Structure formats: C-alpha cells, structure tokens
CSV table of C-alpha atoms in Angstrom, one decimal:
chain,number,residue,atom,x,y,z
A,1,UNK,CA,-6.9,6.8,6.3
A,2,UNK,CA,-4.4,3.9,6.1
A,3,UNK,CA,-3.3,3.6,2.5
A,4,UNK,CA,-3.2,0.0,1.1
A,5,UNK,CA,-1.0,-1.5,-1.6
A,6,UNK,CA,-2.2,-4.8,-3.1
A,7,UNK,CA,0.1,-7.6,-4.2
A,8,UNK,CA,-1.6,-10.0,-6.6
A,9,UNK,CA,-4.8,-9.8,-8.5
A,10,UNK,CA,-6.2,-13.3,-7.7
A,11,UNK,CA,-9.5,-14.2,-6.1
A,12,UNK,CA,-8.6,-13.6,-2.5
A,13,UNK,CA,-7.1,-10.2,-3.4
A,14,UNK,CA,-10.3,-9.3,-5.2
A,15,UNK,CA,-12.4,-10.3,-2.2
A,16,UNK,CA,-10.2,-8.3,0.1
A,17,UNK,CA,-10.5,-5.2,-2.1
A,18,UNK,CA,-14.3,-5.6,-2.4
A,19,UNK,CA,-14.5,-5.4,1.4
A,20,UNK,CA,-12.3,-2.3,1.7
A,21,UNK,CA,-15.3,-0.3,0.9
A,22,UNK,CA,-16.6,-1.3,4.4
A,23,UNK,CA,-13.4,-0.2,6.1
A,24,UNK,CA,-13.6,3.3,7.5
A,25,UNK,CA,-10.0,3.8,8.2
A,26,UNK,CA,-8.6,2.4,4.9
A,27,UNK,CA,-8.3,3.1,1.2
A,28,UNK,CA,-6.7,1.4,-1.8
A,29,UNK,CA,-4.0,3.3,-3.5
A,30,UNK,CA,-1.8,0.9,-5.5
A,31,UNK,CA,-1.9,-2.6,-7.0
A,32,UNK,CA,1.0,-4.7,-8.4
A,33,UNK,CA,0.8,-7.8,-10.7
A,34,UNK,CA,3.2,-9.7,-12.9
A,35,UNK,CA,1.3,-8.5,-15.9
A,36,UNK,CA,0.6,-4.7,-16.3
A,37,UNK,CA,-2.7,-5.3,-18.1
A,38,UNK,CA,-4.0,-7.5,-15.1
A,39,UNK,CA,-2.9,-4.8,-12.7
A,40,UNK,CA,-4.7,-2.0,-14.7
A,41,UNK,CA,-7.9,-4.0,-15.0
A,42,UNK,CA,-7.8,-4.7,-11.3
A,43,UNK,CA,-7.2,-1.0,-10.6
A,44,UNK,CA,-10.1,0.0,-12.8
A,45,UNK,CA,-12.4,-2.5,-11.1
A,46,UNK,CA,-11.7,-1.3,-7.6
A,47,UNK,CA,-10.9,2.4,-8.3
A,48,UNK,CA,-7.2,2.1,-7.4
A,49,UNK,CA,-5.1,5.1,-8.3
A,50,UNK,CA,-1.9,3.3,-9.4
A,51,UNK,CA,-1.3,0.1,-11.2
A,52,UNK,CA,2.2,-1.4,-11.4
A,53,UNK,CA,3.9,-4.2,-13.3
A,54,UNK,CA,5.7,-6.2,-10.7
A,55,UNK,CA,5.6,-5.9,-6.9
A,56,UNK,CA,8.6,-3.8,-6.1
A,57,UNK,CA,7.0,-0.6,-7.4
A,58,UNK,CA,4.2,-1.1,-4.8
A,59,UNK,CA,6.8,-1.7,-2.0
A,60,UNK,CA,8.6,1.5,-3.0
A,61,UNK,CA,5.6,3.7,-3.5
A,62,UNK,CA,5.8,6.4,-0.9
A,63,UNK,CA,2.0,6.7,-0.7
A,64,UNK,CA,1.6,3.2,0.4
A,65,UNK,CA,1.4,2.6,4.2
A,66,UNK,CA,0.7,-1.2,4.4
A,67,UNK,CA,0.9,-4.0,1.9
A,68,UNK,CA,-1.7,-6.8,1.5
A,69,UNK,CA,-0.1,-9.9,0.1
A,70,UNK,CA,-2.5,-12.4,-1.6
A,71,UNK,CA,0.0,-14.5,-3.7
A,72,UNK,CA,0.2,-18.3,-3.5
A,73,UNK,CA,1.7,-19.7,-0.3
A,74,UNK,CA,5.2,-20.4,-1.7
A,75,UNK,CA,5.7,-16.7,-2.6
A,76,UNK,CA,4.7,-15.4,0.8
A,77,UNK,CA,8.2,-15.4,2.3
A,78,UNK,CA,9.8,-13.6,-0.6
A,79,UNK,CA,7.0,-11.1,-0.9
A,80,UNK,CA,6.8,-10.3,2.9
A,81,UNK,CA,10.6,-10.0,3.1
A,82,UNK,CA,10.8,-7.6,0.2
A,83,UNK,CA,8.0,-5.5,1.5
A,84,UNK,CA,9.6,-5.3,5.0
A,85,UNK,CA,12.9,-4.5,3.6
A,86,UNK,CA,11.3,-1.6,1.6
A,87,UNK,CA,9.9,-0.3,4.9
A,88,UNK,CA,6.4,-1.3,4.5
A,89,UNK,CA,4.1,-2.9,7.1
A,90,UNK,CA,2.4,-6.2,5.9
A,91,UNK,CA,-0.8,-8.1,6.1
A,92,UNK,CA,-0.1,-11.5,4.5
A,93,UNK,CA,-2.7,-14.2,3.6
A,94,UNK,CA,-2.6,-17.4,5.5
A,95,UNK,CA,-0.5,-19.5,5.7
A,96,UNK,CA,2.0,-16.7,6.3
A,97,UNK,CA,4.8,-19.0,5.1
A,98,UNK,CA,5.3,-22.8,4.4
A,99,UNK,CA,7.7,-23.5,7.2
A,100,UNK,CA,8.4,-22.5,10.8
A,101,UNK,CA,11.9,-21.4,9.9
A,102,UNK,CA,10.5,-18.9,7.3
A,103,UNK,CA,8.0,-17.5,9.6
A,104,UNK,CA,10.5,-17.1,12.4
A,105,UNK,CA,12.8,-15.1,10.0
A,106,UNK,CA,10.0,-12.8,8.9
A,107,UNK,CA,8.8,-12.1,12.5
A,108,UNK,CA,12.4,-11.4,13.4
A,109,UNK,CA,12.8,-9.0,10.4
A,110,UNK,CA,9.5,-7.1,11.2
A,111,UNK,CA,10.5,-6.6,14.8
A,112,UNK,CA,14.0,-5.5,13.7
A,113,UNK,CA,12.6,-3.0,11.2
A,114,UNK,CA,9.9,-1.9,13.7
A,115,UNK,CA,7.1,-2.6,11.2
A,116,UNK,CA,3.7,-4.1,11.7
A,117,UNK,CA,3.2,-7.7,10.4
A,118,UNK,CA,0.1,-9.8,10.7
A,119,UNK,CA,-1.0,-13.0,9.2
A,120,UNK,CA,-4.5,-12.5,7.6
A,121,UNK,CA,-6.4,-14.9,9.9
A,122,UNK,CA,-9.6,-13.1,9.2
A,123,UNK,CA,-11.7,-15.6,11.2
A,124,UNK,CA,-10.2,-14.3,14.5
A,125,UNK,CA,-11.7,-10.8,13.8
A,126,UNK,CA,-15.3,-11.9,12.9
A,127,UNK,CA,-17.9,-10.7,15.4
A,128,UNK,CA,-19.5,-14.1,15.8
A,129,UNK,CA,-16.2,-15.7,16.7
A,130,UNK,CA,-15.5,-13.0,19.2
A,131,UNK,CA,-19.0,-13.4,20.6
A,132,UNK,CA,-18.5,-17.2,21.0
A,133,UNK,CA,-15.2,-16.6,22.9
A,134,UNK,CA,-17.0,-14.2,25.1
A,135,UNK,CA,-19.7,-16.8,25.9
A,136,UNK,CA,-16.9,-19.2,26.9
A,137,UNK,CA,-15.2,-16.6,29.1
A,138,UNK,CA,-18.5,-15.8,30.8
A,139,UNK,CA,-18.8,-19.5,31.8
A,140,UNK,CA,-21.9,-20.0,29.7
A,141,UNK,CA,-20.9,-23.5,28.7
A,142,UNK,CA,-18.8,-24.4,31.7
A,143,UNK,CA,-15.4,-26.0,31.3
A,144,UNK,CA,-14.5,-26.8,27.6
A,145,UNK,CA,-14.3,-30.6,27.1
A,146,UNK,CA,-14.4,-31.0,23.3
A,147,UNK,CA,-13.7,-28.9,20.3
A,148,UNK,CA,-14.8,-30.1,16.8
A,149,UNK,CA,-14.1,-28.3,13.6
A,150,UNK,CA,-13.9,-29.3,10.0
A,151,UNK,CA,-13.5,-27.5,6.7
A,152,UNK,CA,-13.7,-29.2,3.4
A,153,UNK,CA,-14.9,-28.8,-0.2
A,154,UNK,CA,-14.5,-31.2,-3.2
A,155,UNK,CA,-11.6,-30.0,-5.3
A,156,UNK,CA,-11.3,-32.0,-8.6
A,157,UNK,CA,-7.8,-33.5,-9.0
A,158,UNK,CA,-6.1,-31.3,-11.6
A,159,UNK,CA,-2.3,-31.2,-11.5
A,160,UNK,CA,-2.2,-27.7,-13.1
A,161,UNK,CA,-4.2,-26.1,-10.1
A,162,UNK,CA,-2.5,-24.5,-7.2
A,163,UNK,CA,-4.3,-26.7,-4.7
A,164,UNK,CA,-2.6,-29.8,-6.0
A,165,UNK,CA,0.7,-28.6,-7.1
A,166,UNK,CA,3.4,-29.8,-4.8
A,167,UNK,CA,5.8,-27.2,-5.9
A,168,UNK,CA,3.3,-24.5,-4.7
A,169,UNK,CA,2.8,-26.2,-1.3
A,170,UNK,CA,-0.5,-27.9,-2.4
A,171,UNK,CA,-2.6,-30.1,-0.3
A,172,UNK,CA,-5.6,-29.6,2.0
A,173,UNK,CA,-3.7,-28.9,5.2
A,174,UNK,CA,-2.1,-25.5,4.4
A,175,UNK,CA,-5.0,-24.5,2.1
A,176,UNK,CA,-8.1,-25.3,4.3
A,177,UNK,CA,-6.7,-27.3,7.3
A,178,UNK,CA,-5.2,-24.2,8.8
A,179,UNK,CA,-8.7,-23.0,9.6
A,180,UNK,CA,-9.7,-25.8,12.0
A,181,UNK,CA,-6.4,-25.6,13.6
A,182,UNK,CA,-6.7,-21.8,14.1
A,183,UNK,CA,-10.2,-22.3,15.5
A,184,UNK,CA,-9.0,-24.8,18.1
A,185,UNK,CA,-6.1,-22.6,19.1
A,186,UNK,CA,-8.4,-19.6,19.5
A,187,UNK,CA,-10.2,-21.5,22.4
A,188,UNK,CA,-7.5,-23.6,24.0
A,189,UNK,CA,-4.7,-22.4,26.4
A,190,UNK,CA,-2.7,-25.7,26.7
A,191,UNK,CA,-0.4,-27.0,23.9
A,192,UNK,CA,-1.6,-29.7,21.6
A,193,UNK,CA,-0.3,-33.2,22.4
A,194,UNK,CA,-0.8,-36.8,21.5
A,195,UNK,CA,-1.6,-36.1,17.9
A,196,UNK,CA,-3.2,-38.9,15.8
A,197,UNK,CA,-3.3,-38.1,12.1
A,198,UNK,CA,-5.3,-40.0,9.5
A,199,UNK,CA,-4.4,-38.9,6.0
A,200,UNK,CA,-5.3,-39.7,2.4
A,201,UNK,CA,-3.3,-38.7,-0.5
A,202,UNK,CA,-3.9,-37.6,-4.1
A,203,UNK,CA,-2.0,-39.5,-6.9
A,204,UNK,CA,0.8,-37.0,-6.9
A,205,UNK,CA,1.4,-37.4,-3.1
A,206,UNK,CA,-0.2,-34.3,-1.6
A,207,UNK,CA,-2.7,-34.8,1.2
A,208,UNK,CA,-6.3,-34.5,0.1
A,209,UNK,CA,-8.1,-35.6,3.2
A,210,UNK,CA,-7.0,-35.2,6.8
A,211,UNK,CA,-8.3,-36.0,10.3
A,212,UNK,CA,-6.4,-34.6,13.3
A,213,UNK,CA,-7.1,-35.9,16.8
A,214,UNK,CA,-5.3,-34.3,19.7
A,215,UNK,CA,-5.4,-33.3,23.3
A,216,UNK,CA,-5.0,-29.9,24.8
A,217,UNK,CA,-4.8,-30.3,28.5
A,218,UNK,CA,-8.3,-31.8,29.4
A,219,UNK,CA,-9.7,-30.8,26.0
A,220,UNK,CA,-10.2,-33.4,23.2
A,221,UNK,CA,-9.8,-32.0,19.7
A,222,UNK,CA,-11.4,-33.5,16.5
A,223,UNK,CA,-10.4,-31.5,13.5
A,224,UNK,CA,-10.7,-32.3,9.8
A,225,UNK,CA,-10.1,-31.0,6.3
A,226,UNK,CA,-10.6,-32.4,2.8
A,227,UNK,CA,-10.4,-31.8,-0.9
A,228,UNK,CA,-12.3,-35.1,-1.5
A,229,UNK,CA,-15.7,-34.0,-0.2
A,230,UNK,CA,-17.8,-31.2,1.4
A,231,UNK,CA,-17.5,-31.6,5.2
A,232,UNK,CA,-20.1,-30.1,7.5
A,233,UNK,CA,-17.9,-27.0,7.9
A,234,UNK,CA,-19.1,-26.3,11.4
A,235,UNK,CA,-17.2,-25.7,14.6
A,236,UNK,CA,-18.6,-26.9,17.9
A,237,UNK,CA,-17.2,-25.9,21.3
A,238,UNK,CA,-18.5,-28.3,24.0
A,239,UNK,CA,-18.4,-27.7,27.7
A,240,UNK,CA,-19.8,-29.5,30.6
A,241,UNK,CA,-22.7,-27.1,30.9
A,242,UNK,CA,-23.5,-26.4,27.3
A,243,UNK,CA,-22.1,-26.0,23.8
A,244,UNK,CA,-21.7,-23.4,21.1
A,245,UNK,CA,-22.3,-24.1,17.4
A,246,UNK,CA,-20.7,-21.9,14.7
A,247,UNK,CA,-21.8,-22.6,11.1
A,248,UNK,CA,-19.3,-22.0,8.4
A,249,UNK,CA,-16.9,-21.0,11.2
A,250,UNK,CA,-14.0,-19.8,9.0
A,251,UNK,CA,-16.4,-17.0,7.6
A,252,UNK,CA,-18.8,-17.1,10.5
A,253,UNK,CA,-21.6,-14.6,10.6
A,254,UNK,CA,-23.5,-16.3,13.4
A,255,UNK,CA,-23.3,-18.5,16.4
A,256,UNK,CA,-25.6,-20.4,18.7
A,257,UNK,CA,-25.4,-21.1,22.5
A,258,UNK,CA,-27.1,-24.3,23.7
A,259,UNK,CA,-27.6,-25.7,27.2
A,260,UNK,CA,-28.7,-29.3,26.9
A,261,UNK,CA,-31.0,-29.5,23.8
A,262,UNK,CA,-32.2,-25.9,24.3
A,263,UNK,CA,-31.1,-23.0,22.2
A,264,UNK,CA,-30.7,-20.2,24.9
A,265,UNK,CA,-29.1,-17.5,22.8
A,266,UNK,CA,-28.1,-16.8,19.2
A,267,UNK,CA,-26.0,-14.1,17.5
A,268,UNK,CA,-25.9,-12.8,13.9
A,269,UNK,CA,-23.8,-9.9,12.6
A,270,UNK,CA,-26.1,-9.1,9.7
A,271,UNK,CA,-23.1,-7.9,7.8
A,272,UNK,CA,-23.3,-6.9,4.1
A,273,UNK,CA,-19.5,-7.6,3.6
A,274,UNK,CA,-17.8,-10.9,3.1
A,275,UNK,CA,-16.1,-10.2,6.5
A,276,UNK,CA,-12.6,-9.4,5.4
A,277,UNK,CA,-13.1,-5.8,6.4
A,278,UNK,CA,-12.8,-6.6,10.1
A,279,UNK,CA,-9.2,-7.8,9.9
A,280,UNK,CA,-8.4,-4.9,7.5
A,281,UNK,CA,-9.8,-2.3,10.0
A,282,UNK,CA,-8.0,-4.0,12.9
A,283,UNK,CA,-4.7,-3.9,11.0
A,284,UNK,CA,-5.2,-0.3,10.2
A,285,UNK,CA,-5.9,0.7,13.8
A,286,UNK,CA,-2.8,-1.2,14.9
A,287,UNK,CA,-0.7,0.5,12.3
A,288,UNK,CA,-2.0,3.9,13.4
A,289,UNK,CA,-1.2,3.0,17.1
A,290,UNK,CA,2.5,2.1,16.0
A,291,UNK,CA,2.0,-1.5,17.1
A,292,UNK,CA,4.2,-4.3,15.6
A,293,UNK,CA,1.5,-6.9,16.0
A,294,UNK,CA,-2.2,-7.3,16.8
A,295,UNK,CA,-3.3,-8.9,20.0
A,296,UNK,CA,-6.0,-11.0,18.2
A,297,UNK,CA,-3.5,-12.5,15.8
A,298,UNK,CA,0.0,-12.1,17.4
A,299,UNK,CA,3.2,-13.3,15.9
A,300,UNK,CA,3.4,-16.2,18.4
A,301,UNK,CA,0.1,-17.7,17.0
A,302,UNK,CA,1.4,-17.6,13.5
A,303,UNK,CA,4.6,-19.3,14.6
A,304,UNK,CA,2.5,-21.9,16.6
A,305,UNK,CA,0.4,-22.7,13.5
A,306,UNK,CA,3.5,-23.2,11.4
A,307,UNK,CA,5.0,-25.6,13.9
A,308,UNK,CA,1.7,-27.5,14.3
A,309,UNK,CA,1.3,-28.0,10.5
A,310,UNK,CA,4.9,-29.0,10.3
A,311,UNK,CA,4.4,-31.7,13.0
A,312,UNK,CA,1.3,-32.9,11.2
A,313,UNK,CA,3.2,-33.2,7.8
A,314,UNK,CA,6.1,-35.0,9.5
A,315,UNK,CA,3.6,-37.7,10.6
A,316,UNK,CA,3.0,-38.9,7.1
C-alpha cells in the first residue's frame, strides 16, 4: 500500500482521511500539525501511527511515500517545495498555489526531482464526471455549444476567517471559483478568450461574488461563484442534440442525459464515501507506476487554472 503523510489537521484534511478507509491501495502513517496536541488528537481519530509537531518530520519520515497537503492556499508553495526537496511525492489541495509563477516553479522542481505531483482536483476523478465526459465523447449531446457552472454558498463577512483574509489569498475565486473553471476546462479543447468579468467585493476588497463569461472556440461559457448567496451549484453541458445536467458538480455523485425535454439516461455512483477516495486511489496508482503526473489532472491543467485565475484577478 502507498503510505500517506498528512500535512494539516483542518476540515479538508479530516475529510480526506475519512475517505482513505475506502482506498484499497493506501494507508495513513503520519500526520503533522503546528501543535503536537492537535496532531495527536488527529492521529487518534484516524488511527494514524505517528503524530508530529511541525511538518518537516513528516517530510523526513522514511515510512511516508506521499504527502497530502491541506493547509491554506498561501502556504501551499512552501509546503509543496519542502516536501519535494525532502524527496516526497505530493498531492496538494487546490489551488495548488496562488500565482502562475509559483506553480511553474513547483512543477519544474517535481520534474527535476522525478517526483509525482498533483493538484487535488478531486472533481476530475468522480465517476459521474467521467461518465458525463464519456457521453460527450460518444456524441450523445452532439457538438457542445454552452457550458454553465456555478458554485456558491453564503459566507458571513468575518475578517478573521480564512475566506475573507486578503493575506491568506481570500476571496471566492480561489476558494470556490476554481471549481466552475475546472469543470469548463474538463470539457473544452480551445483556450478561453473574450473574458467578461462581473465582480462584487467585500468591504476589505476581496471578491465575494463573481460572474465569468467567456468563449472557448465555438462554445460559450457562463461561470459563477459567490460568498454572498447559495447558487444553484449545478453544471450543465449543452450540445446541439442534447444536454447533460450534473447536480452539485464539484462533488458529483450523479448526472443526467437529456435529449430535448426527455431524460434518456441517468447515472448514480451510489458511493458511501465523500468522493475524495477516487483521487487518492488514482494518485497511489500513479505513484506505484512511477509517473510524475496523472493524466486526469496533469501539470499543464494546474498551470492553466493558475493563469486563468490570474487573468480574472487582473481584470478588477
């Protein structure tokens, strides 16, 4: 089994470890946190052998094969760099960094060290998303004409929270908006162009509501994200012969295929997990195969997402 070391004991790290129980090729062996008591409590909860104060001990543990990084965005560059320098492969939460220059440096370092590196875009590994892509490739909806996707939940404006702290790369784009962008990139082959951005801002200046309109060849994109309100949180891929609806697409468990007004096929994965197990299993298999990246979420897609988010931020 691939032996996982966990960096951070926050919410997303807890969810990831919860789903490792569904991962046949992986096991948890170490966790590191700034506070040893937090690390030990986390280790006890998830039956992890070793708890460390700080992260470097995890990077240096010879029993760790790959490190999962679940720290806030602004720490990703340092954490990934340190893990790679210690000879560890990495699965890092999205966004992998907060600038295209940082992501470029990490990808270059991983390739130089011949280590596996992947951004944890778990959506790309969900069976329902893969099924939707298969329907498109089979021509079930014809030629794609529109892609619509939004992801938003009301987040109370509190300056002490990570979501709104400018010094922690707060704002809805990097936090939630990366999902609609990633969904669009999963289905398009042409570069995004003619971007039109409509943004609202919290009192401290970080964006808290965002609409992204763009072209991708002949495809029209309509993407949105928000801290102000709950959006529909649906992705719709529309072709000239039908359309696909993906409820809660970022954590999708189902998808529906329509032709006209008629539902012609539906899919549900009936999983018991949250869905993070699919990316963990895939990362483990890639690691065992001595791959430096995974074809579902290659380095070039991580770099592209960074560049797209930068372009959006520069527009306001």
